[in-house]
Short mmCIF file of C-alpha atoms in Angstrom, two decimals:
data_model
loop_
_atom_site.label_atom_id
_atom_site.label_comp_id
_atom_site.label_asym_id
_atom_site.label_seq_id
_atom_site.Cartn_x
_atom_site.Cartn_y
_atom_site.Cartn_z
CA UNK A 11 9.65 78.70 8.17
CA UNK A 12 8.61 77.59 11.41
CA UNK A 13 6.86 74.06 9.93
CA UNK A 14 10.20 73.67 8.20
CA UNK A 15 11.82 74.09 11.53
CA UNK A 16 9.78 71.38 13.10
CA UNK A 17 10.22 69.17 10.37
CA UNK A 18 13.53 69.02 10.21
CA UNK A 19 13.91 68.63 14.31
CA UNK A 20 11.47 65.81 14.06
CA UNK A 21 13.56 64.06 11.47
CA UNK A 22 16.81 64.88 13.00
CA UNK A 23 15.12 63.31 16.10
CA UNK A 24 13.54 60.13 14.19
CA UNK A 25 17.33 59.71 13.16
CA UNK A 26 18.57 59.47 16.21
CA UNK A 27 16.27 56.70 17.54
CA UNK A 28 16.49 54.62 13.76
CA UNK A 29 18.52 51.67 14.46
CA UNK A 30 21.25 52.45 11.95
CA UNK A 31 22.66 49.31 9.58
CA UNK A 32 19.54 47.71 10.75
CA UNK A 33 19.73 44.82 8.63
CA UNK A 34 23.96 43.71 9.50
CA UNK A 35 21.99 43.03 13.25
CA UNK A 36 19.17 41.08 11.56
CA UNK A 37 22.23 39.51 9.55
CA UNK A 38 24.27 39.03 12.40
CA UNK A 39 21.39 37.93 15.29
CA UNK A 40 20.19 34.98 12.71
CA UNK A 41 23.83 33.71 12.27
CA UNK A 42 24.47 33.55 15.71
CA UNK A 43 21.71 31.64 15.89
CA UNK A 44 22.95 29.27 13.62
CA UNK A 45 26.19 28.98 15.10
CA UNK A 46 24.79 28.80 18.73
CA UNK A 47 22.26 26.16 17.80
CA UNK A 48 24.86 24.15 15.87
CA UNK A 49 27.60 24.05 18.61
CA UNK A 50 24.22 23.30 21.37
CA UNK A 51 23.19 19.99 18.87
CA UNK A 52 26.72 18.61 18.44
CA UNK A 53 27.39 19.19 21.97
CA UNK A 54 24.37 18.10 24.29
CA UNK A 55 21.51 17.48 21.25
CA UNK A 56 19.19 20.41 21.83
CA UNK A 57 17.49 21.23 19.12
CA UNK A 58 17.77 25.61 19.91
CA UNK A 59 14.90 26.32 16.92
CA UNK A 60 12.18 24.46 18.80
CA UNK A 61 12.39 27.41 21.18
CA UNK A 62 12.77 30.26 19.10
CA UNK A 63 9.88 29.36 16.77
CA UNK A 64 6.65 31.64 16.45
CA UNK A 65 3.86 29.68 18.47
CA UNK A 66 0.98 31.43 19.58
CA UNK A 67 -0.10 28.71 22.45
CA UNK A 68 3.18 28.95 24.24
CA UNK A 69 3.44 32.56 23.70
CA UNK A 70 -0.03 32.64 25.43
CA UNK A 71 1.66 30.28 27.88
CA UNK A 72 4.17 32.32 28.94
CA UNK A 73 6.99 32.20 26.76
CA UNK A 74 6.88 35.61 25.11
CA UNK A 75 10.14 35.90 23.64
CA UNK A 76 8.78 33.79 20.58
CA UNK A 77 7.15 36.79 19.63
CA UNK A 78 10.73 38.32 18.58
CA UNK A 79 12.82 35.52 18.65
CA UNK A 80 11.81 33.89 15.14
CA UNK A 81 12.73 37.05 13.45
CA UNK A 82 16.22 35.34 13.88
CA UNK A 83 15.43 31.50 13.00
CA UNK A 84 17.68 30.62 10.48
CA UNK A 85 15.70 29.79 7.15
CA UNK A 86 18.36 26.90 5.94
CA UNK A 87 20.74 24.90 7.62
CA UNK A 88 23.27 24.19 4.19
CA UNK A 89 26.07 26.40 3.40
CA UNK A 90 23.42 28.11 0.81
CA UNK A 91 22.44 29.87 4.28
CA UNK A 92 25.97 32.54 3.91
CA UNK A 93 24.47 33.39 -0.20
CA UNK A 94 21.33 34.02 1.84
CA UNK A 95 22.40 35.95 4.60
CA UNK A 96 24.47 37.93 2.27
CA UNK A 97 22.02 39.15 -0.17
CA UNK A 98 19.62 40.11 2.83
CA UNK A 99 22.36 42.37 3.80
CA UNK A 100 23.26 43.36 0.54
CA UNK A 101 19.28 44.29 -0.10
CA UNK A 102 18.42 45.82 3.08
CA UNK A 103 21.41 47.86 3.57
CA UNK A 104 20.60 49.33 -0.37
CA UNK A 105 17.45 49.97 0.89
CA UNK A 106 18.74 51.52 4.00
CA UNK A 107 20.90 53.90 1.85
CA UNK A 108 18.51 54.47 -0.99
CA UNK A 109 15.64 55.16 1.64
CA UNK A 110 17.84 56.26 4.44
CA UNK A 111 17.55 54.85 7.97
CA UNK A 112 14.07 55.84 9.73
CA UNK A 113 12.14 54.09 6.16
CA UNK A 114 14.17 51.49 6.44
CA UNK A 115 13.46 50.85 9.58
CA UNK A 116 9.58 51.43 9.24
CA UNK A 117 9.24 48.76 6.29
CA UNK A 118 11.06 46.41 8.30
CA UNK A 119 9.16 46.87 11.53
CA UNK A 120 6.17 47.27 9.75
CA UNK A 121 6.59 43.96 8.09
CA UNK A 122 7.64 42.33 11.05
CA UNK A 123 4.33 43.84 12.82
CA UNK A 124 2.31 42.83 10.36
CA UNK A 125 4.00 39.00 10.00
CA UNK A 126 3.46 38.99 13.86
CA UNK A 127 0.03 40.08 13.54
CA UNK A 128 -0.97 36.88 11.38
CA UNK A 129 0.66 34.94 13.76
CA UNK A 130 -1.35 35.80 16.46
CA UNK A 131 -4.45 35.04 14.38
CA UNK A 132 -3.30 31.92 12.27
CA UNK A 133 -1.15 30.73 15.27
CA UNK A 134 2.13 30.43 13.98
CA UNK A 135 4.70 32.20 11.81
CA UNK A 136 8.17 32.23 9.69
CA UNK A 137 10.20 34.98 8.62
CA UNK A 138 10.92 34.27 5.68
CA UNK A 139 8.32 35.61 3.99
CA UNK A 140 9.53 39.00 5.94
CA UNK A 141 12.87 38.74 4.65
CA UNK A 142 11.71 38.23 0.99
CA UNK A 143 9.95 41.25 1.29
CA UNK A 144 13.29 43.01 1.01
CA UNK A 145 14.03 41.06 -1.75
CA UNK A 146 10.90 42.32 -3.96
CA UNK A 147 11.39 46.17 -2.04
CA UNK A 148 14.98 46.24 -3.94
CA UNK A 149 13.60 44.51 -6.83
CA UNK A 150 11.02 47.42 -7.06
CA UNK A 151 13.83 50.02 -6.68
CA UNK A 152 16.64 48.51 -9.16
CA UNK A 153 14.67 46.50 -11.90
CA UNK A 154 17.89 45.98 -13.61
CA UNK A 155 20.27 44.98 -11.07
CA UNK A 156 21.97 41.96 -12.12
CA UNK A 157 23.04 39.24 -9.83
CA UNK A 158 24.76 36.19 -10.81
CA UNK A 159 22.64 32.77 -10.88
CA UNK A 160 24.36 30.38 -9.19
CA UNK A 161 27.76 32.53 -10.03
CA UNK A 162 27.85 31.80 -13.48
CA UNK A 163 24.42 32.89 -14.63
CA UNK A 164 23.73 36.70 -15.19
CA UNK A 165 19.77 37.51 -14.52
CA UNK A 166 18.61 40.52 -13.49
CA UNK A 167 16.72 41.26 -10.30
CA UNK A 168 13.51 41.74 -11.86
CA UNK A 169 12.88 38.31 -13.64
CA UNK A 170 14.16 37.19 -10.60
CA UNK A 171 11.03 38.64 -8.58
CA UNK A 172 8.36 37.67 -10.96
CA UNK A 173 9.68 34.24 -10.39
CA UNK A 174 9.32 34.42 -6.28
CA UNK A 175 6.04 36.12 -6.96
CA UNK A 176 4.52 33.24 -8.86
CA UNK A 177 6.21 30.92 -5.98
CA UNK A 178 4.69 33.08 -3.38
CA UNK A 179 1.03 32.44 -5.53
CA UNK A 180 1.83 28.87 -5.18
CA UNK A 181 2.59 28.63 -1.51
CA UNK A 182 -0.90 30.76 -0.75
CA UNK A 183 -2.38 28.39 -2.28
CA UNK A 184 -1.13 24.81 -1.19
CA UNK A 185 0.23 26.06 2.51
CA UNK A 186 -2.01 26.57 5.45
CA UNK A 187 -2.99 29.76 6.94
CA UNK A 188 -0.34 30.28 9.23
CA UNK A 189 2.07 30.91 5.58
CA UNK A 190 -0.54 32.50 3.76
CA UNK A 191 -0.90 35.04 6.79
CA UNK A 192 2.81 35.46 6.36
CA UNK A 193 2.19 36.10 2.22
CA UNK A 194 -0.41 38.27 3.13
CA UNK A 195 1.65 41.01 5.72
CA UNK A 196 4.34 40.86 2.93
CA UNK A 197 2.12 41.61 0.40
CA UNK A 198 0.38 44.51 2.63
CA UNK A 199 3.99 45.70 3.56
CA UNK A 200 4.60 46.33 0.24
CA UNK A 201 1.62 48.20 -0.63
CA UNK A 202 2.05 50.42 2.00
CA UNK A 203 5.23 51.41 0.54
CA UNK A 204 4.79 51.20 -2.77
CA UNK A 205 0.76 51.22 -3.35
CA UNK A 206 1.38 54.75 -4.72
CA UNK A 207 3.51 53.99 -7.03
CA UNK A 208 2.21 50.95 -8.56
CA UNK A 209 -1.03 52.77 -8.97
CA UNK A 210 0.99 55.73 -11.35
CA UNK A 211 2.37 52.77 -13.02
CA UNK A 212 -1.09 51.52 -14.17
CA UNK A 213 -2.19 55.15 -14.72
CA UNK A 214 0.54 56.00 -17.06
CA UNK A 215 0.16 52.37 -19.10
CA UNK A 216 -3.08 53.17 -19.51
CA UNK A 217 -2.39 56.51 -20.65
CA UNK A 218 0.66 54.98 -23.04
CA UNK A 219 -2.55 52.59 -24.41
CA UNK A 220 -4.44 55.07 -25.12
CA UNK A 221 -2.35 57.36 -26.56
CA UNK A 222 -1.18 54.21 -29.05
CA UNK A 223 -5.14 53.93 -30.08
CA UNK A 224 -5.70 57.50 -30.66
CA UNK A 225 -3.04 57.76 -32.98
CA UNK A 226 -3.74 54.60 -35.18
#
């Protein structure tokens, strides 16, 4: 009784301190962005993502906030950028409700840890790769959710991933190591989360297989 006691005042108390709706201020920060850096080019032609951008020599140089501030570079600058921000928010705030806010929060963090991590060693980093890993988290969790292919197109989520995975295999191997460093802490993110599972997967298709040959 008293263990339960504890564990329950030790999740009511990691609740408190999750950042609830996590992702609408991920969302919300990289749009801003957008819209900041858009109004500060028009306006007096500075360029707003050559200071935002992961770089480990000026980080080392002083200018630290690069170590948080790429989490909210805009990935594209064409209206395809509002479909993008929307399905990150769609995804993560599933995930947020599926999971519940203190997961949530530790596979983002995590991720973003990790992604920072690489960048430190490789020297720079994007967050795309980050944000993707959202992408493949809800893929995991609703195989068959269908989205709509440029709005006429029904596919569901899960051919969907297979087809970003074999990109991802593409860009480890013709990008430099500052993106592969980024594959790589998506990739680990994932297995931390879902290593378990994946490995009961294999278990039970190998018990399906042989199962099928025993009863030839």
């Amino acid at each position: 009784m008293a263990k339960n006691n504890q564990s329950f005042k030790l999740q009511r108390t990691l609740n408190k301190l999750a950042i609830h709706n996590l992702m609408l201020y991920i969302v919300g920060g990289i749009a801003a962005v957008f819209l900041i850096g858009m109004a500060l080019y028009m306006t007096k032609g500075i360029d707003i993502i050559e200071y935002i951008t992961f770089n480990r020599s000026m980080i080392l140089d002083g200018q630290v906030w690069r170590v948080l501030t790429f989490l909210f570079k805009p990935e594209d600058s064409s209206v395809f950028m509002v479909l993008t921000l929307y399905l990150y928010w769609l995804m993560g705030s599933t995930l947020e409700q599926e999971w519940g806010a203190v997961k949530f929060n530790l596979f983002y963090f995590c991720g973003a840890a990790l992604t920072i991590a690489s960048g430190f060693i490789t020297g720079g980093a994007v967050n795309h790769f980050l944000n993707m890993s959202l992408f493949f988290a809800f893929a995991i969790l609703n195989p068959e959710f269908q989205l709509m292919l440029f709005f006429v197109l029904p596919v569901k989520i899960k051919w969907l991933a297979i087809a970003d995975a074999v990109y991802f295999a593409y860009m480890f191997v013709v990008s430099g190591w500052d993106i592969r460093g980024c594959i790589i802490a998506c990739a680990l993110t994932l297995l931390i989360f879902f290593g378990g599972d994946i490995i009961e997967s294999i278990k039970r298709a190998k018990r399906r297989a042989e199962w099928k040959r025993n009863f030839r």
